[in-house]
Coordinates of C-alpha atoms and ligand atoms in Angstrom, one line a residue:
X1 CA -2.6 8.4 21.0
X2 CA -3.3 4.7 20.9
X3 CA -1.8 4.7 17.3
X4 CA 1.6 5.6 18.8
X5 CA 1.5 2.9 21.5
X6 CA 3.6 -0.3 21.1
X7 CA 1.9 -3.4 19.7
X8 CA 2.9 -7.0 20.2
X9 CA 3.2 -9.1 17.1
X10 CA 4.1 -12.7 18.1
X11 CA 7.4 -12.5 19.9
X12 CA 8.2 -9.0 18.6
X13 CA 7.0 -5.6 19.8
X14 CA 6.7 -2.9 17.2
X15 CA 7.1 0.6 18.7
X16 CA 3.7 1.8 17.3
X17 CA 0.8 0.7 15.3
X18 CA 1.8 2.1 11.9
X19 CA 3.0 -0.3 9.2
X20 CA 4.3 0.4 5.8
X21 CA 3.1 -2.4 3.5
X22 CA 5.3 -3.9 0.9
X23 CA 5.8 -1.6 -2.1
X24 CA 7.9 -2.7 -5.0
X25 CA 10.5 0.1 -5.6
X26 CA 12.2 -1.0 -8.8
X27 CA 15.4 0.3 -7.2
X28 CA 17.0 -3.1 -7.2
X29 CA 18.7 -4.4 -10.4
X30 CA 17.4 -7.4 -12.2
X31 CA 20.2 -9.3 -10.3
X32 CA 17.9 -9.1 -7.2
X33 CA 20.6 -7.9 -4.8
X34 CA 20.1 -5.2 -2.2
X35 CA 21.8 -2.0 -3.3
X36 CA 22.3 1.5 -1.9
X37 CA 19.1 2.9 -3.4
X38 CA 17.1 0.1 -1.6
X39 CA 18.9 0.8 1.7
X40 CA 18.2 4.6 1.4
X41 CA 14.5 3.9 0.8
X42 CA 14.0 1.8 3.9
X43 CA 16.3 3.8 6.2
X44 CA 13.9 6.7 5.7
X45 CA 11.0 4.8 7.1
X46 CA 13.0 3.9 10.2
X47 CA 14.2 7.5 10.6
X48 CA 10.5 8.5 10.3
X49 CA 9.6 6.0 13.2
X50 CA 7.3 3.7 11.2
X51 CA 6.4 0.8 13.6
X52 CA 6.8 -2.1 11.2
X53 CA 8.5 -1.9 7.8
X54 CA 7.5 -4.6 5.3
X55 CA 10.2 -4.8 2.6
X56 CA 8.9 -5.0 -0.9
X57 CA 8.0 -8.4 -2.5
X58 CA 11.2 -10.5 -2.5
X59 CA 11.3 -13.7 -4.6
X60 CA 11.8 -17.1 -3.0
X61 CA 12.7 -18.6 -6.4
X62 CA 14.9 -17.8 -9.4
X63 CA 12.2 -17.2 -12.1
X64 CA 13.1 -14.3 -14.4
X65 CA 11.3 -11.0 -13.8
X66 CA 12.0 -7.3 -14.0
X67 CA 13.9 -5.6 -11.1
X68 CA 12.9 -7.5 -8.0
X69 CA 14.7 -8.3 -4.7
X70 CA 15.4 -12.0 -4.0
X71 CA 16.1 -14.4 -1.2
X72 CA 16.3 -17.4 -3.4
X73 CA 20.0 -18.2 -2.8
X74 CA 22.4 -17.9 0.2
X75 CA 24.5 -15.2 -1.6
X76 CA 21.5 -12.8 -1.3
X77 CA 21.7 -12.9 2.6
X78 CA 24.6 -10.5 3.1
X79 CA 22.9 -7.6 1.3
X80 CA 19.7 -8.1 3.4
X81 CA 21.9 -8.2 6.6
X82 CA 23.3 -4.9 5.6
X83 CA 19.8 -3.5 4.9
X84 CA 18.5 -4.7 8.3
X85 CA 21.6 -3.2 10.2
X86 CA 21.3 0.2 8.6
X87 CA 17.5 0.4 9.1
X88 CA 18.0 -0.5 12.8
X89 CA 20.8 2.1 13.2
X90 CA 18.5 4.8 11.8
X91 CA 15.5 4.4 14.2
X92 CA 13.2 2.1 16.2
X93 CA 11.4 0.3 13.4
X94 CA 10.9 -3.5 13.2
X95 CA 11.5 -4.9 9.7
X96 CA 10.3 -8.0 7.8
X97 CA 10.6 -8.9 4.1
X98 CA 7.5 -9.9 2.1
X99 CA 8.4 -13.2 0.5
X100 CA 6.7 -14.1 -2.8
X101 CA 6.4 -16.9 -5.3
X102 CA 4.9 -16.0 -8.7
X103 CA 4.1 -18.0 -11.8
X104 CA 5.6 -17.3 -15.3
X105 CA 4.1 -14.6 -17.6
X106 CA 5.2 -14.1 -21.2
X107 CA 5.1 -11.0 -23.4
X108 CA 2.8 -12.9 -25.8
X109 CA 0.1 -12.8 -23.2
X110 CA 0.5 -16.5 -22.1
X111 CA 0.7 -17.0 -18.4
X112 CA 1.2 -20.1 -16.3
X113 CA -1.7 -20.9 -14.0
X114 CA -1.7 -23.1 -10.9
X115 CA -3.5 -26.0 -12.6
X116 CA -0.3 -26.5 -14.6
X117 CA 1.7 -27.3 -11.5
X118 CA 2.6 -31.0 -10.9
X119 CA 2.7 -32.2 -7.3
X120 CA 6.6 -32.1 -7.4
X121 CA 6.4 -28.4 -8.5
X122 CA 4.2 -27.7 -5.5
X123 CA 6.7 -29.5 -3.2
X124 CA 9.4 -27.2 -4.7
X125 CA 7.4 -24.1 -4.0
X126 CA 6.8 -25.2 -0.4
X127 CA 10.5 -25.8 0.0
X128 CA 11.5 -22.5 -1.6
X129 CA 9.3 -20.6 1.0
X130 CA 10.9 -22.5 3.8
X131 CA 14.4 -21.8 2.7
X132 CA 13.8 -18.1 2.0
X133 CA 12.2 -17.7 5.4
X134 CA 15.3 -19.3 7.0
X135 CA 17.5 -16.9 5.0
X136 CA 15.4 -14.0 6.3
X137 CA 16.0 -15.1 9.8
X138 CA 19.8 -15.5 9.1
X139 CA 19.8 -11.9 7.7
X140 CA 18.6 -10.5 11.1
X141 CA 15.0 -9.6 10.1
X142 CA 12.4 -9.4 12.9
X143 CA 10.1 -11.8 11.0
X144 CA 8.7 -12.5 7.6
X145 CA 5.5 -11.9 5.7
X146 CA 4.1 -14.6 3.3
X147 CA 2.7 -12.9 0.2
X148 CA -0.6 -14.6 -0.3
X149 CA -2.3 -11.7 -1.9
X150 CA -3.0 -10.3 -5.4
X151 CA -2.2 -12.3 -8.6
X152 CA 0.6 -14.5 -7.1
X153 CA 0.9 -18.2 -6.5
X154 CA -0.4 -18.6 -2.9
X155 CA -3.3 -16.2 -3.6
X156 CA -4.2 -18.2 -6.7
X157 CA -4.7 -21.3 -4.5
X158 CA -6.9 -19.4 -2.1
X159 CA -9.0 -17.9 -4.9
X160 CA -12.6 -18.9 -5.5
X161 CA -11.5 -19.3 -9.2
X162 CA -8.7 -21.8 -8.3
X163 CA -9.1 -24.3 -11.2
X164 CA -7.5 -27.3 -9.6
X165 CA -9.6 -30.5 -9.1
X166 CA -7.3 -32.5 -6.8
X167 CA -6.3 -32.2 -3.1
X168 CA -6.0 -28.4 -3.8
X169 CA -9.6 -28.4 -5.2
X170 CA -10.9 -24.9 -5.9
X171 CA -14.4 -26.0 -5.3
X172 CA -13.9 -26.5 -1.5
X173 CA -12.5 -24.1 1.0
X174 CA -10.3 -26.8 2.5
X175 CA -8.9 -27.5 -0.9
X176 CA -8.1 -23.8 -1.5
X177 CA -6.5 -23.6 1.9
X178 CA -4.3 -26.7 1.6
X179 CA -1.3 -25.0 -0.1
X180 CA -1.1 -22.2 2.5
X181 CA -1.3 -24.8 5.2
X182 CA 1.7 -26.7 3.7
X183 CA 3.7 -23.5 3.3
X184 CA 3.0 -22.3 6.8
X185 CA 4.0 -25.6 8.3
X186 CA 7.3 -25.8 6.4
X187 CA 8.1 -22.2 7.2
X188 CA 7.5 -22.8 10.9
X189 CA 9.7 -25.9 10.8
X190 CA 12.5 -23.8 9.3
X191 CA 12.3 -20.6 11.4
X192 CA 11.0 -22.0 14.7
X193 CA 8.1 -20.9 17.0
X194 CA 9.7 -17.7 18.2
X195 CA 10.1 -16.0 14.8
X196 CA 7.1 -13.9 13.8
X197 CA 5.4 -15.0 10.5
X198 CA 2.8 -12.7 9.2
X199 CA 0.6 -13.1 6.1
X200 CA -0.8 -10.7 3.5
X201 CA -4.0 -11.9 1.7
X202 CA -7.0 -10.6 0.0
X203 CA -10.0 -9.5 2.0
X204 CA -11.9 -9.4 -1.3
X205 CA -10.7 -10.6 -4.7
X206 CA -12.8 -7.9 -6.5
X207 CA -13.1 -10.0 -9.7
X208 CA -16.2 -11.7 -11.2
X209 CA -16.9 -14.8 -9.2
X210 CA -14.1 -14.0 -6.8
X211 CA -14.4 -14.3 -3.1
X212 CA -15.5 -11.6 -0.6
X213 CA -15.9 -11.1 3.1
X214 CA -17.6 -14.4 4.0
X215 CA -14.7 -16.4 2.6
X216 CA -12.0 -14.1 3.8
X217 CA -13.3 -14.3 7.4
X218 CA -12.8 -18.1 7.3
X219 CA -9.5 -17.9 5.5
X220 CA -8.3 -15.5 8.2
X221 CA -9.5 -17.9 10.9
X222 CA -7.6 -20.8 9.4
X223 CA -4.5 -18.6 9.2
X224 CA -4.9 -17.8 12.9
X225 CA -5.4 -21.5 13.7
X226 CA -2.1 -22.2 11.8
X227 CA -0.3 -19.7 14.1
X228 CA 0.3 -16.6 11.9
X229 CA 1.5 -13.7 13.9
X230 CA -0.3 -10.9 12.0
X231 CA -2.8 -10.6 9.2
X232 CA -2.4 -7.8 6.7
X233 CA -5.3 -7.3 4.3
X234 CA -5.4 -6.1 0.7
X235 CA -8.0 -6.1 -2.0
X236 CA -7.9 -7.1 -5.8
X237 CA -4.9 -6.9 -8.0
X238 CA -5.7 -10.0 -10.1
X239 CA -4.7 -11.3 -13.5
X240 CA -8.3 -12.4 -14.3
X241 CA -9.4 -8.9 -15.3
X242 CA -6.0 -7.4 -16.2
X243 CA -5.8 -5.5 -19.5
X244 CA -3.3 -6.9 -22.0
X245 CA -0.9 -4.3 -23.5
X246 CA 0.6 -5.5 -26.8
X247 CA 4.2 -6.7 -26.3
X248 CA 4.2 -6.3 -22.4
X249 CA 3.7 -9.0 -19.8
X250 CA 0.3 -8.8 -18.2
X251 CA 0.3 -6.5 -15.2
X252 CA -2.3 -7.5 -12.6
X253 CA -3.3 -3.9 -11.6
X254 CA -4.7 -2.7 -14.9
X255 CA -8.3 -3.8 -14.5
X256 CA -11.0 -3.1 -12.0
X257 CA -9.4 -5.3 -9.3
X258 CA -6.3 -3.2 -9.8
X259 CA -8.2 0.0 -9.2
X260 CA -9.6 -1.5 -6.0
X261 CA -6.1 -2.6 -4.9
X262 CA -4.6 0.9 -5.1
X263 CA -7.8 3.1 -5.0
X264 CA -7.2 6.4 -6.8
X265 CA -8.5 9.8 -6.1
X266 CA -12.0 8.9 -7.3
X267 CA -12.5 6.6 -4.2
X268 CA -13.5 7.9 -0.8
X269 CA -10.9 7.6 2.0
X270 CA -10.7 4.3 3.9
X271 CA -12.7 2.2 1.3
X272 CA -11.6 -1.1 2.8
X273 CA -12.0 -0.6 6.5
X274 CA -15.2 -2.6 6.8
X275 CA -13.3 -5.6 5.5
X276 CA -10.7 -5.4 8.2
X277 CA -13.4 -4.8 10.8
X278 CA -15.4 -7.8 9.7
X279 CA -12.4 -10.1 9.7
X280 CA -11.1 -8.8 13.1
X281 CA -14.5 -9.2 14.7
X282 CA -14.8 -12.8 13.2
X283 CA -11.5 -14.1 14.4
X284 CA -11.8 -12.3 17.8
X285 CA -15.2 -14.0 18.3
X286 CA -13.4 -17.4 17.7
X287 CA -10.9 -16.6 20.5
X288 CA -8.0 -15.4 18.4
X289 CA -6.4 -12.0 18.9
X290 CA -3.9 -12.0 16.0
X291 CA -3.3 -8.4 15.0
X292 CA -5.2 -7.3 11.9
X293 CA -3.8 -4.6 9.6
X294 CA -6.1 -2.4 7.6
X295 CA -4.8 -0.9 4.4
X296 CA -6.3 1.4 1.7
X297 CA -6.3 5.1 1.3
X298 CA -5.6 6.0 4.9
X299 CA -3.6 9.2 5.3
X300 CA -5.3 11.3 7.9
X301 CA -3.9 10.9 11.5
X302 CA -7.3 11.3 13.1
X303 CA -8.8 8.6 10.8
X304 CA -5.9 6.3 11.7
X305 CA -6.3 6.9 15.4
X306 CA -10.1 6.3 15.2
X307 CA -9.5 3.0 13.4
X308 CA -7.5 1.6 16.3
X309 CA -9.5 3.2 19.2
X310 CA -12.8 1.9 17.7
X311 CA -11.2 -1.5 17.4
X312 CA -11.8 -1.9 13.7
X313 CA -8.1 -2.7 13.1
X314 CA -5.1 -3.3 15.4
X315 CA -2.5 -1.8 13.0
X316 CA -2.9 0.9 10.3
X317 CA -1.1 0.3 7.0
X318 CA -0.2 3.1 4.7
X319 CA 1.6 2.5 1.5
X320 CA 1.4 5.5 -0.9
X321 CA 1.1 8.0 2.0
X322 CA 4.3 6.8 3.6
X323 CA 6.1 6.7 0.2
X324 CA 5.1 10.4 -0.1
X325 CA 6.2 11.2 3.4
X326 CA 8.1 8.5 5.3
X327 CA 8.3 10.9 8.3
X328 CA 4.5 10.8 8.8
X329 CA 4.8 9.1 12.2
X330 CA 7.5 11.4 13.5
X331 CA 5.5 14.5 12.5
X332 CA 2.4 13.1 14.3
X333 CA 4.5 12.4 17.4
X334 CA 5.8 15.9 17.3
X335 CA 2.2 17.3 16.8
X336 CA 3.3 18.8 13.5
X337 CA 0.6 17.2 11.3
X338 CA 0.4 20.3 9.1
X339 CA 4.0 19.5 8.0
X340 CA 2.9 16.1 6.5
X341 CA 3.2 15.9 2.7
X342 CA -0.3 14.5 2.0
X343 CA -0.7 11.8 -0.6
X344 CA -3.2 12.8 -3.3
X345 CA -3.6 9.2 -4.7
X346 CA -2.7 10.3 -8.2
X347 CA -1.2 6.8 -8.7
X348 CA 1.9 8.1 -10.6
X349 CA 3.8 5.6 -8.4
X350 CA 1.6 2.8 -9.6
X351 CA 2.3 3.7 -13.3
X352 CA 6.0 3.8 -12.6
X353 CA 5.8 0.3 -11.1
X354 CA 3.8 -1.0 -14.1
X355 CA 6.5 0.3 -16.5
X356 CA 9.4 -1.2 -14.4
X357 CA 10.6 2.3 -13.7
X358 CA 12.0 3.5 -10.4
X359 CA 9.1 4.1 -8.1
X360 CA 9.1 7.7 -6.9
X361 CA 6.3 10.2 -5.8
X362 CA 4.8 12.9 -7.9
X363 CA 4.9 15.2 -4.9
X364 CA 8.7 15.1 -4.6
X365 CA 10.7 17.7 -6.3
X366 CA 11.5 16.8 -9.9
X367 CA 14.4 14.3 -10.2
X368 CA 14.3 13.1 -6.6
X369 CA 14.6 9.3 -6.2
X370 CA 14.0 9.4 -2.5
X371 CA 11.6 11.5 -0.3
X372 CA 13.0 15.0 0.5
X373 CA 14.4 15.5 4.0
X374 CA 12.8 18.4 5.9
X375 CA 15.2 21.3 6.5
X376 CA 13.8 23.3 9.5
X377 CA 16.6 25.9 9.2
X378 CA 15.0 27.2 5.9
X379 CA 11.8 29.3 5.9
X380 CA 8.6 27.7 4.7
X381 CA 7.0 29.3 1.5
X382 CA 5.4 32.7 2.1
X383 CA 2.6 34.6 0.3
X384 CA 3.3 38.1 -1.1
X385 CA 2.7 41.0 1.3
X386 CA -0.6 41.6 -0.6
X387 CA -1.7 38.0 0.2
X388 CA -2.4 35.0 -2.0
X389 CA -5.2 36.7 -3.9
X390 CA -7.1 33.5 -4.5
X391 CA -9.9 34.1 -7.1
X392 CA -12.5 31.9 -8.7
X393 CA -14.5 32.0 -11.9
X394 CA -17.1 29.5 -13.2
X395 CA -17.2 28.3 -16.8
X396 CA -19.3 25.5 -18.2
X397 CA -19.7 24.1 -14.7
X398 CA -16.0 24.1 -14.0
X399 CA -14.6 26.2 -11.1
X400 CA -11.4 27.8 -12.2
X401 CA -9.1 29.0 -9.4
X402 CA -6.0 31.3 -9.8
X403 CA -3.8 32.8 -7.2
X404 CA -0.4 34.7 -6.7
X405 CA 2.8 32.6 -6.6
X406 CA 4.3 32.2 -3.2
X407 CA 8.0 33.0 -2.6
X408 CA 10.6 30.7 -1.2
X409 CA 11.5 27.2 -2.3
X410 CA 8.0 26.4 -3.7
X411 CA 7.5 22.8 -5.0
X412 CA 3.7 23.1 -5.5
X413 CA 0.4 24.1 -4.0
X414 CA -2.2 21.9 -2.2
X415 CA -5.8 22.8 -3.1
X416 CA -8.4 22.3 -0.4
X417 CA -12.1 22.2 -0.9
X418 CA -15.1 21.9 1.5
X419 CA -18.7 21.5 0.7
X420 CA -21.0 23.9 2.6
X421 CA -20.5 23.2 6.3
X422 CA -18.1 20.3 5.6
X423 CA -14.5 19.9 6.5
X424 CA -11.8 20.9 4.1
X425 CA -10.0 18.1 2.3
X426 CA -7.1 18.2 -0.2
X427 CA -8.5 17.7 -3.7
X428 CA -5.3 18.1 -5.7
X429 CA -1.7 19.1 -5.6
X430 CA -0.6 21.3 -8.5
X431 CA 2.8 22.6 -9.6
X432 CA 1.5 26.0 -11.0
X433 CA -0.7 28.7 -9.5
X434 CA -4.0 27.6 -11.0
X435 CA -6.5 24.8 -10.8
X436 CA -9.7 23.7 -12.6
X437 CA -12.2 21.8 -10.4
X438 CA -14.0 19.6 -12.9
X439 CA -15.9 17.7 -10.3
X440 CA -17.9 20.6 -8.8
X441 CA -21.7 20.0 -8.8
X442 CA -24.1 22.8 -9.4
X443 CA -26.3 23.8 -6.4
X444 CA -23.8 22.5 -3.7
X445 CA -21.6 25.5 -2.9
X446 CA -17.9 25.1 -2.2
X447 CA -15.2 26.8 -0.1
X448 CA -11.6 26.7 -1.4
X449 CA -8.2 27.7 -0.1
X450 CA -4.7 26.8 -1.1
X451 CA -1.3 26.3 0.6
X452 CA 2.1 26.4 -1.0
X453 CA 4.6 23.7 0.0
X454 CA 8.3 23.3 -0.4
X455 CA 10.2 20.1 -1.5
X456 CA 10.3 18.9 2.1
X457 CA 6.6 19.3 2.8
X458 CA 6.8 22.6 4.7
X459 CA 3.6 24.6 4.1
X460 CA 2.8 28.3 3.9
X461 CA -0.1 29.6 5.9
X462 CA -3.5 29.1 4.2
X463 CA -4.4 31.6 1.4
X464 CA -7.6 33.6 1.7
X465 CA -10.7 31.5 1.6
X466 CA -13.3 31.9 -1.1
X467 CA -16.8 30.7 -1.5
X468 CA -18.2 29.6 -4.9
X469 CA -21.8 28.9 -5.8
X470 CA -22.6 27.3 -9.1
X471 CA -26.1 27.1 -10.3
X472 CA -28.0 23.8 -11.1
X473 CA -28.2 23.8 -14.9
X474 CA -31.7 24.5 -16.3
X475 CA -33.1 21.5 -18.2
X476 CA -36.8 22.7 -18.2
X477 CA -39.3 21.1 -16.0
X478 CA -37.9 17.9 -14.4
X479 CA -40.4 17.5 -11.6
X480 CA -37.6 17.3 -9.0
X481 CA -38.7 18.3 -5.5
X482 CA -37.0 21.4 -4.0
X483 CA -34.6 20.9 -1.2
Ligands
FMN1 C1 4.2 1.2 -6.3 C2 3.5 0.2 -5.6 C3 4.0 -1.1 -5.4 C4 3.4 -2.1 -4.6 N1 4.0 -3.3 -4.4 C5 3.4 -4.2 -3.6 C6 4.1 -5.4 -3.2 O1 5.3 -5.6 -3.5 N2 3.4 -6.2 -2.4 C7 2.2 -6.0 -1.9 O2 1.6 -6.8 -1.2 N3 1.5 -4.9 -2.2 C8 2.1 -4.0 -3.0 N4 1.5 -2.8 -3.3 C9 0.1 -2.5 -2.7 C10 0.3 -1.7 -1.4 O3 1.0 -2.4 -0.4 C11 -1.1 -1.3 -0.8 O4 -1.8 -2.4 -0.5 C12 -1.9 -0.4 -1.7 O5 -1.1 0.6 -2.3 C13 -3.1 0.3 -1.0 O6 -2.6 1.0 0.2 P1 -2.5 2.6 0.2 O7 -3.9 3.1 -0.2 O8 -2.1 2.9 1.6 O9 -1.5 3.0 -0.8 C14 2.1 -1.8 -4.1 C15 1.5 -0.5 -4.3 C16 2.2 0.5 -5.0 C17 1.5 1.8 -5.2

């Protein structure tokens, strides 16, 4: 598979084309130091053979915040060095931290915006990025990623809603790009030409009057001209449409742009691929081959492979899927794709992040703070001798499924659904032996089956398959043509 082939990123070579994008874990304390929980989380990605690990957003400055890693002082370096060493001991992954500067937010709802920054504050931010990048190199990281996405400082300069009216003027593309240019130049000065510097920015802001593909193509081109070594794309996650919760600081993933950033189960798979493809084609046509990372609801190995073979992206990023199962790559290498614990995009992880709680996965056994480790010496869940006995009934347009409990160390059941002649896709993972499909449409016809899984992602064989037809409700004469 091309997905599993090495890829060159500046002066580093990642062992394959799978990247885990930055995901805040809330495992660090408010002190910002690396601790054992953090190390355990990232070691699992390396043991699972992820090509490039991007460590969660790590602050370049001292501003107060909830639990967040930091590289804002020299005394943070030792912890990062230990993290890098243990990740490298565990597997072949390359590892870079995502370095971030953010503005102040208060519980009252007040937030600092970039037009409040004096020139000397801007100089300070540029310096802070340079120093943090140098500390990352000292800690032994393989490179760094500049966080220029979502609601944070560098992204706010790039924004089409940048309110500045000076050399960083939000009304011109060059004005919006000036801050990133300064940061990139200072970082290069501090780390040298041979240290990979990647960037994460928004392919689309997904807010009213925000920018979309035409601007992000040009922003990416400038980043390539400035010598970035990879471009990782995200969407949305802005303050402008965030919903204020009384007494809590504003969280930039609560509005529509937040939905777009971490698309939930209501979105189709791969909703952002056209953006990566558009940006890659644009920079390639201008003679740059900087690797482009596509992220957003990618979990199926065949989809990931198609993305790279069709040239729509160079690297495939998976955040929530790799949180759920950090051994995804290893299982694909071993041709054991059925053993992957599939993300259902329920966004429980996002809610935990929002509430500053330790980020775990709904699919893990209760109480686990890290992904379970597969135990091949134990039997996978089994159906009773009489079979799974999957049955369906239809009530008020809802398809209700029930089945017999499987035996073994059962953590839950994946429910699969296919429309007539379509392929089966997971629609839900449930803890008990029943499920109500509230999104069935009359007149379509569905096929269902379920599989039990244990806490390590090992699955039972499929249950019996059942076919369900629900009628189109009668509304009287509507004049609709018959299919
Ligand atoms: C719990 C959580 C924390 C996240 N933290 C970060 C972060 O620190 N930096 C960042 O750029 N994106 C962050 N993201 C966004 C993800 O990197 C990713 O872009 C998003 O989840 C969509 O990818 P996916 O569909 O593969 O999950 C976070 C997402 C989640 C769910």
